[in-house]
Amino acid sequence: MPVNNHIAARADEIAAWRQDFHRNPELMYDLERTSAAVAEKLRAFGCDEVITGIGRTGVVGIVRGKGDGPLIGLRADMDALPILEKTGAAYASQTPGKMHACGHDGHTAMLLGAARHLAETRAFSGTAVLIFQPAEEGGAGAKAMIDDGLFARFPVREVYGMHNLPGLEVGRFAMRPGGIMASADHIEIVVDGRGAHAARPNQGVDVVLTGAAIVMALQQIVSRNVDPLEAAVVSIAMFHAGEADNVLPPSATLVGTARTLDQGVRVQLRERIRQVAEGVAAAYGATATVSFKEGYPVTSNHADQVAFAAEVASEVAGASEVDAAAPPLMAAEDFAYMLEEKPGAYIFIGNGPSAGLHHPQYDFADAAIPYGASYWVRLVERALPLTA
């Protein structure tokens, strides 16, 4: 089964939905217009149930097949980013400072296109649970929906997610078992010393020098403490200290991120960051207070579901267009919470030579819509085959 002919024939209409979402971006959980539009379409398609307000502004559509069977979850994220758009597109954001710079408009439109087809054909035995999630961009909307009873109310056997990937050709898919996207923890290190006149550094404890030494020492954690076969990143992205060029400040604050594809390494990074920061600070006569804010966990795919997703994607695009052992990304994704609760797979769909994700010139490739929507339809039909 290649790209579904019925979906391909409606690709322009689905693209128009996508462009409408793009024109009207909303952030985090404040998705009143987007959620309402999604729910309205799901009802118009004839979904058996449309449930709103799960995880505040999440929407779930239920489509039952022609026979009895288990439940399969399909998830799309809906929220935009606080970025000033610079695409110049005719459908560019009408809200300055907000834009769909990660393609969630396309994700939502593709799942809606699949929802309509599934509701019309119902060529499966079981139930398709269509999950439209808020607040992927830092708000842990997936966890909010789970905490609000998503899987208790809809006990899916498996759950699947999909994200567009710039640089991967349109019509191609990529995935891997195990960690496909990283955990992301927020680091804050407050260095306290003793302020002094810049002309008399001997009378103080220089927190700028101490902080710089901490930044340098932290970079040795990955190269000398983490197994070379594991992936890890420690990046200090902000260094705040002082207000005048002739005053050594009494304190400095370092802020950054720690990322990895393994939970054991995640714990190791936290321990070593604390030890290194405190030890270096002590060597300079200062103190360091280290705090962490736990972010998204590792997005860890389940092997059986990845193998199945690769089969489905191969049916849609051809086996040569599917990479089932793609390299992981060190970005983070809150679909990880769903994969901690249920077996499933998170895959990438090609967005072509677009600007990168979270870039002001990024735009979702509408040419990818027939592939993504067809993948969703075929996944349900294969996972929940019609019984005689």
Coordinates of C-alpha atoms in Angstrom, one line a residue:
M1 CA 0.0 0.0 0.0
P2 CA 1.7 3.2 -1.1
V3 CA 0.4 6.7 -0.1
N4 CA -3.4 6.4 0.4
N5 CA -5.1 7.7 -2.8
H6 CA -8.0 9.1 -0.8
I7 CA -5.7 11.1 1.4
A8 CA -3.6 12.2 -1.5
A9 CA -6.7 13.5 -3.2
R10 CA -7.5 15.6 -0.1
A11 CA -3.9 16.8 0.6
D12 CA -4.7 20.3 -0.4
E13 CA -7.6 20.5 2.0
I14 CA -5.5 19.1 4.8
A15 CA -2.7 21.6 3.9
A16 CA -5.3 24.4 4.2
W17 CA -6.1 23.2 7.8
R18 CA -2.4 23.2 8.5
Q19 CA -1.9 26.7 7.2
D20 CA -4.9 28.0 9.2
F21 CA -3.2 26.6 12.4
H22 CA 0.0 28.2 11.2
R23 CA -1.7 31.5 10.8
N24 CA -3.1 31.4 14.3
P25 CA -0.5 30.0 16.6
E26 CA -1.1 29.5 20.3
L27 CA 1.4 28.6 23.1
M28 CA 1.6 25.9 25.7
Y29 CA -1.8 25.3 27.3
D30 CA -3.4 28.4 25.9
L31 CA -4.9 26.6 22.9
E32 CA -8.5 27.6 23.0
R33 CA -8.8 28.3 19.3
T34 CA -6.7 25.3 18.2
S35 CA -8.4 22.8 20.5
A36 CA -11.8 24.0 19.5
A37 CA -11.0 23.7 15.8
V38 CA -9.6 20.2 16.3
A39 CA -12.7 19.1 18.3
E40 CA -15.1 20.6 15.8
K41 CA -13.4 18.8 12.9
L42 CA -13.4 15.5 14.8
R43 CA -17.1 15.8 15.5
A44 CA -17.8 16.7 11.8
F45 CA -15.8 13.6 10.7
G46 CA -18.2 11.4 12.8
C47 CA -15.9 10.3 15.5
D48 CA -17.7 8.2 18.1
E49 CA -16.5 10.3 20.9
V50 CA -14.7 13.7 21.2
I51 CA -13.4 14.5 24.6
T52 CA -12.0 17.9 25.4
G53 CA -10.2 19.3 28.5
I54 CA -7.9 16.4 29.1
G55 CA -4.7 17.9 30.4
R56 CA -6.4 21.3 30.4
T57 CA -6.7 21.8 26.6
G58 CA -5.9 18.4 25.2
V59 CA -8.4 16.7 22.9
V60 CA -9.1 13.0 22.3
G61 CA -11.1 11.6 19.4
I62 CA -12.3 8.0 19.5
V63 CA -13.0 6.0 16.3
R64 CA -14.3 2.5 16.7
G65 CA -13.7 0.0 13.9
K66 CA -16.0 -2.6 12.4
G67 CA -15.1 -5.2 14.9
D68 CA -14.0 -5.5 18.5
G69 CA -10.3 -5.3 19.5
P70 CA -7.8 -3.4 21.6
L71 CA -7.1 0.3 21.6
I72 CA -4.2 2.0 19.8
G73 CA -3.1 5.5 20.6
L74 CA -1.9 8.0 18.0
R75 CA -0.5 11.4 19.3
A76 CA 0.0 14.8 17.7
D77 CA 1.2 18.0 19.5
M78 CA -0.6 21.3 18.9
D79 CA 1.3 24.1 20.5
A80 CA 3.5 26.8 18.9
L81 CA 6.6 28.7 20.0
P82 CA 7.3 32.3 21.3
I83 CA 9.3 33.2 18.1
L84 CA 8.9 36.1 15.7
E85 CA 8.2 34.5 12.3
K86 CA 10.3 35.5 9.3
T87 CA 9.1 33.0 6.7
G88 CA 7.3 35.6 4.5
A89 CA 4.6 33.0 3.8
A90 CA 1.2 34.1 2.7
Y91 CA -0.2 32.2 5.8
A92 CA 2.5 33.5 8.2
S93 CA 1.6 34.0 11.8
Q94 CA -0.9 36.8 12.5
T95 CA 0.3 37.0 16.1
P96 CA 3.7 38.8 16.4
G97 CA 6.0 36.9 18.6
K98 CA 4.3 33.5 18.2
M99 CA 4.8 31.0 15.4
H100 CA 4.7 27.3 14.5
A101 CA 8.4 26.9 14.3
C102 CA 8.4 23.2 15.2
G103 CA 5.8 21.8 12.8
H104 CA 3.1 21.0 15.3
D105 CA 0.6 22.6 12.9
G106 CA 1.6 19.9 10.4
H107 CA 1.4 17.1 13.0
T108 CA -2.1 18.2 14.0
A109 CA -3.2 18.4 10.4
M110 CA -1.8 15.0 9.5
L111 CA -3.6 13.3 12.4
L112 CA -6.8 15.1 11.5
G113 CA -6.5 13.9 7.9
A114 CA -6.0 10.3 9.2
A115 CA -8.9 10.7 11.6
R116 CA -11.4 11.6 8.8
H117 CA -10.3 8.6 6.7
L118 CA -10.5 6.2 9.7
A119 CA -14.0 7.5 10.6
E120 CA -15.2 7.1 7.0
T121 CA -13.7 3.6 6.4
R122 CA -13.5 2.0 9.8
A123 CA -11.5 -0.8 8.1
F124 CA -10.1 -2.2 11.4
S125 CA -11.2 -4.2 14.5
G126 CA -10.7 -2.2 17.7
T127 CA -10.4 1.4 18.6
A128 CA -8.2 4.3 17.4
V129 CA -7.5 6.8 20.1
L130 CA -6.5 10.1 18.5
I131 CA -4.6 12.2 21.0
F132 CA -4.1 15.9 20.4
Q133 CA -1.7 17.2 23.0
P134 CA -1.0 20.7 24.4
A135 CA 2.2 22.1 25.8
E136 CA 4.9 19.9 24.3
E137 CA 7.2 22.9 24.1
G138 CA 8.4 22.9 27.7
G139 CA 5.0 22.4 29.5
A140 CA 5.0 18.6 29.7
G141 CA 1.6 18.4 28.2
A142 CA 1.9 14.6 27.7
K143 CA 2.4 14.2 31.4
A144 CA -0.5 16.5 32.1
M145 CA -2.8 14.4 30.0
I146 CA -1.6 11.2 31.6
D147 CA -2.1 12.7 35.1
D148 CA -5.6 13.7 34.0
G149 CA -6.5 10.1 33.3
L150 CA -5.7 9.7 29.6
F151 CA -4.6 6.1 29.8
A152 CA -6.8 5.2 32.7
R153 CA -9.8 6.2 30.6
F154 CA -8.4 4.9 27.3
P155 CA -6.2 1.9 28.1
V156 CA -4.3 1.7 24.8
R157 CA -2.2 -1.3 24.1
E158 CA 0.4 0.8 22.3
V159 CA 1.0 4.5 21.6
Y160 CA 2.7 6.1 18.6
G161 CA 4.1 9.5 17.9
M162 CA 5.6 11.3 14.9
H163 CA 7.7 14.4 14.4
N164 CA 8.9 16.1 11.2
L165 CA 12.7 16.3 10.7
P166 CA 14.3 19.0 8.5
G167 CA 17.1 17.7 6.4
L168 CA 15.4 14.3 5.9
E169 CA 13.9 14.2 2.4
V170 CA 10.1 14.4 2.1
G171 CA 8.7 10.9 1.7
R172 CA 11.3 9.3 4.0
F173 CA 10.9 8.0 7.5
A174 CA 13.5 7.5 10.3
M175 CA 13.4 5.7 13.6
R176 CA 15.4 3.5 16.0
P177 CA 14.8 1.3 19.0
G178 CA 15.9 2.6 22.4
G179 CA 16.7 6.2 23.0
I180 CA 15.8 8.3 20.1
M181 CA 15.7 11.7 21.9
A182 CA 17.5 12.8 25.0
S183 CA 16.5 13.6 28.6
A184 CA 17.0 17.3 29.4
D185 CA 17.7 18.6 32.9
H186 CA 18.1 22.3 33.8
I187 CA 21.3 23.2 35.8
E188 CA 21.8 26.2 38.0
I189 CA 25.0 26.9 39.8
V190 CA 25.3 29.8 42.2
V191 CA 28.9 30.7 43.0
D192 CA 29.4 32.8 46.1
G193 CA 32.7 34.5 46.9
R194 CA 33.7 37.9 48.2
G195 CA 33.4 41.1 46.3
A196 CA 36.3 43.6 45.9
H197 CA 37.5 46.4 43.8
A198 CA 38.8 45.1 40.5
A199 CA 42.2 46.8 41.2
R200 CA 42.5 44.8 44.4
P201 CA 41.5 41.2 43.5
N202 CA 43.6 39.9 46.4
Q203 CA 41.1 41.3 48.8
G204 CA 38.2 39.3 47.4
V205 CA 37.3 35.9 46.1
D206 CA 36.8 36.2 42.4
V207 CA 33.5 34.5 41.3
V208 CA 34.0 35.3 37.7
L209 CA 37.3 33.4 37.6
T210 CA 35.8 30.6 39.7
G211 CA 32.8 30.4 37.5
A212 CA 35.0 30.3 34.4
A213 CA 37.0 27.4 35.9
I214 CA 33.8 25.6 36.7
V215 CA 32.6 25.9 33.1
M216 CA 35.9 24.5 31.8
A217 CA 35.9 21.7 34.3
L218 CA 32.4 20.6 33.6
Q219 CA 33.4 19.9 30.0
Q220 CA 35.6 17.1 31.2
I221 CA 32.8 15.1 32.7
V222 CA 31.6 13.8 29.3
S223 CA 35.1 13.2 28.0
R224 CA 36.5 11.6 31.2
N225 CA 33.6 10.2 33.3
V226 CA 31.0 9.1 30.8
D227 CA 31.4 5.8 28.9
P228 CA 32.7 6.8 25.5
L229 CA 30.0 4.6 23.9
E230 CA 27.3 6.6 25.6
A231 CA 25.9 10.0 24.5
A232 CA 25.9 13.0 26.8
V233 CA 26.0 16.8 26.7
V234 CA 26.7 19.3 29.4
S235 CA 26.3 22.9 28.2
I236 CA 26.5 26.1 30.2
A237 CA 24.5 28.6 28.2
M238 CA 24.3 31.6 30.6
F239 CA 26.8 33.2 32.9
H240 CA 25.6 36.2 34.9
A241 CA 27.9 38.2 37.1
G242 CA 28.6 41.8 38.0
E243 CA 27.3 45.2 36.9
A244 CA 30.5 47.4 36.6
D245 CA 33.9 47.0 35.0
N246 CA 35.8 47.9 38.1
V247 CA 34.0 45.8 40.7
L248 CA 34.5 42.1 41.3
P249 CA 31.0 40.8 42.2
P250 CA 30.3 38.7 45.2
S251 CA 28.3 36.1 43.3
A252 CA 27.7 34.6 39.9
T253 CA 25.1 32.4 38.4
L254 CA 25.7 29.7 35.7
V255 CA 22.7 28.2 33.9
G256 CA 22.8 25.3 31.5
T257 CA 21.5 21.9 30.4
A258 CA 22.5 18.3 30.9
R259 CA 21.3 15.7 28.3
T260 CA 21.8 12.0 27.7
L261 CA 20.1 9.0 26.2
D262 CA 20.5 6.8 29.2
Q263 CA 18.9 7.1 32.6
G264 CA 22.0 5.8 34.4
V265 CA 24.2 8.4 32.7
R266 CA 21.6 11.0 33.6
V267 CA 22.1 10.2 37.3
Q268 CA 25.8 10.2 36.8
L269 CA 25.8 13.6 35.2
R270 CA 24.0 15.1 38.1
E271 CA 26.4 13.6 40.6
R272 CA 29.5 14.7 38.8
I273 CA 28.2 18.2 38.0
R274 CA 27.6 18.8 41.7
Q275 CA 31.0 17.3 42.7
V276 CA 33.0 19.2 40.1
A277 CA 31.3 22.6 40.8
E278 CA 31.6 22.3 44.5
G279 CA 35.2 21.0 44.3
V280 CA 36.4 23.7 41.9
A281 CA 34.7 26.4 43.9
A282 CA 36.4 25.3 47.1
A283 CA 39.8 25.3 45.3
Y284 CA 39.3 29.0 44.5
G285 CA 38.1 29.8 48.0
A286 CA 34.4 30.1 46.9
T287 CA 31.3 28.0 47.4
A288 CA 29.0 26.6 44.8
T289 CA 25.3 25.8 45.3
V290 CA 24.1 23.4 42.6
S291 CA 20.4 22.8 41.8
F292 CA 18.7 20.8 39.1
K293 CA 15.2 21.0 37.6
E294 CA 14.3 17.7 36.1
G295 CA 13.1 18.0 32.5
Y296 CA 11.8 15.5 30.1
P297 CA 13.1 11.9 30.4
V298 CA 14.7 10.0 27.6
T299 CA 12.4 9.2 24.7
S300 CA 13.0 5.5 24.6
N301 CA 11.3 3.5 21.9
H302 CA 10.2 -0.1 22.3
A303 CA 11.9 -2.5 19.9
D304 CA 8.8 -4.5 18.8
Q305 CA 6.9 -1.3 18.1
V306 CA 9.8 0.3 16.2
A307 CA 10.0 -2.8 14.0
F308 CA 6.3 -2.6 13.4
A309 CA 6.4 1.1 12.6
A310 CA 9.2 0.5 10.1
E311 CA 7.1 -2.1 8.4
V312 CA 4.1 0.3 8.1
A313 CA 6.3 3.1 6.9
S314 CA 7.8 0.8 4.3
E315 CA 4.4 0.0 3.0
V316 CA 3.7 3.7 2.6
A317 CA 7.0 5.0 1.3
G318 CA 8.9 1.9 0.2
A319 CA 11.6 0.0 2.2
S320 CA 14.4 2.1 0.7
E321 CA 12.9 5.2 2.1
V322 CA 12.9 4.0 5.7
D323 CA 15.9 4.1 8.1
A324 CA 15.1 1.8 11.0
A325 CA 18.5 2.5 12.7
A326 CA 18.6 6.3 12.5
P327 CA 20.9 8.2 14.8
P328 CA 19.3 9.7 17.9
L329 CA 18.9 13.5 18.5
M330 CA 20.0 15.2 21.7
A331 CA 16.9 17.4 21.7
A332 CA 14.1 16.4 24.2
E333 CA 10.5 15.4 23.7
D334 CA 7.7 14.9 26.2
F335 CA 6.2 11.9 24.3
A336 CA 8.8 10.2 26.5
Y337 CA 6.2 10.2 29.3
M338 CA 3.8 8.2 27.2
L339 CA 6.5 5.7 26.3
E340 CA 7.2 5.3 30.0
E341 CA 3.5 4.3 30.4
K342 CA 2.9 2.2 27.3
P343 CA 4.8 0.3 24.6
G344 CA 5.2 2.4 21.5
A345 CA 7.4 4.1 19.0
Y346 CA 8.3 7.7 18.1
I347 CA 9.4 8.3 14.6
F348 CA 10.6 11.0 12.2
I349 CA 9.1 12.0 8.9
G350 CA 11.1 14.0 6.4
N351 CA 10.5 17.7 6.1
G352 CA 13.0 18.3 3.3
P353 CA 15.6 21.1 3.1
S354 CA 13.8 23.5 5.4
A355 CA 15.2 25.7 8.0
G356 CA 15.9 24.0 11.3
L357 CA 13.3 23.4 14.0
H358 CA 12.7 26.5 16.3
H359 CA 14.2 28.8 13.5
P360 CA 12.2 31.9 12.5
Q361 CA 12.3 30.8 8.9
Y362 CA 11.2 27.3 9.5
D363 CA 8.0 26.0 7.8
F364 CA 6.4 22.6 7.7
A365 CA 6.5 20.9 4.3
D366 CA 2.9 20.4 3.1
A367 CA 4.3 17.8 0.7
A368 CA 4.8 15.5 3.7
I369 CA 1.1 15.4 4.6
P370 CA 0.1 12.5 2.4
Y371 CA 2.9 10.4 3.8
G372 CA 2.2 11.2 7.4
A373 CA -1.5 10.8 7.2
S374 CA -1.2 7.6 5.2
Y375 CA 1.2 6.2 7.8
W376 CA -1.3 6.8 10.6
V377 CA -4.1 5.2 8.7
R378 CA -2.1 2.1 7.7
L379 CA -0.7 1.8 11.2
V380 CA -4.2 1.5 12.6
E381 CA -5.3 -1.0 9.9
R382 CA -2.2 -3.2 10.4
A383 CA -2.2 -3.0 14.2
L384 CA -6.0 -3.7 14.4
P385 CA -6.7 -6.0 11.4
L386 CA -10.3 -6.7 10.4
T387 CA -11.5 -10.1 11.7
A388 CA -13.5 -12.4 9.5

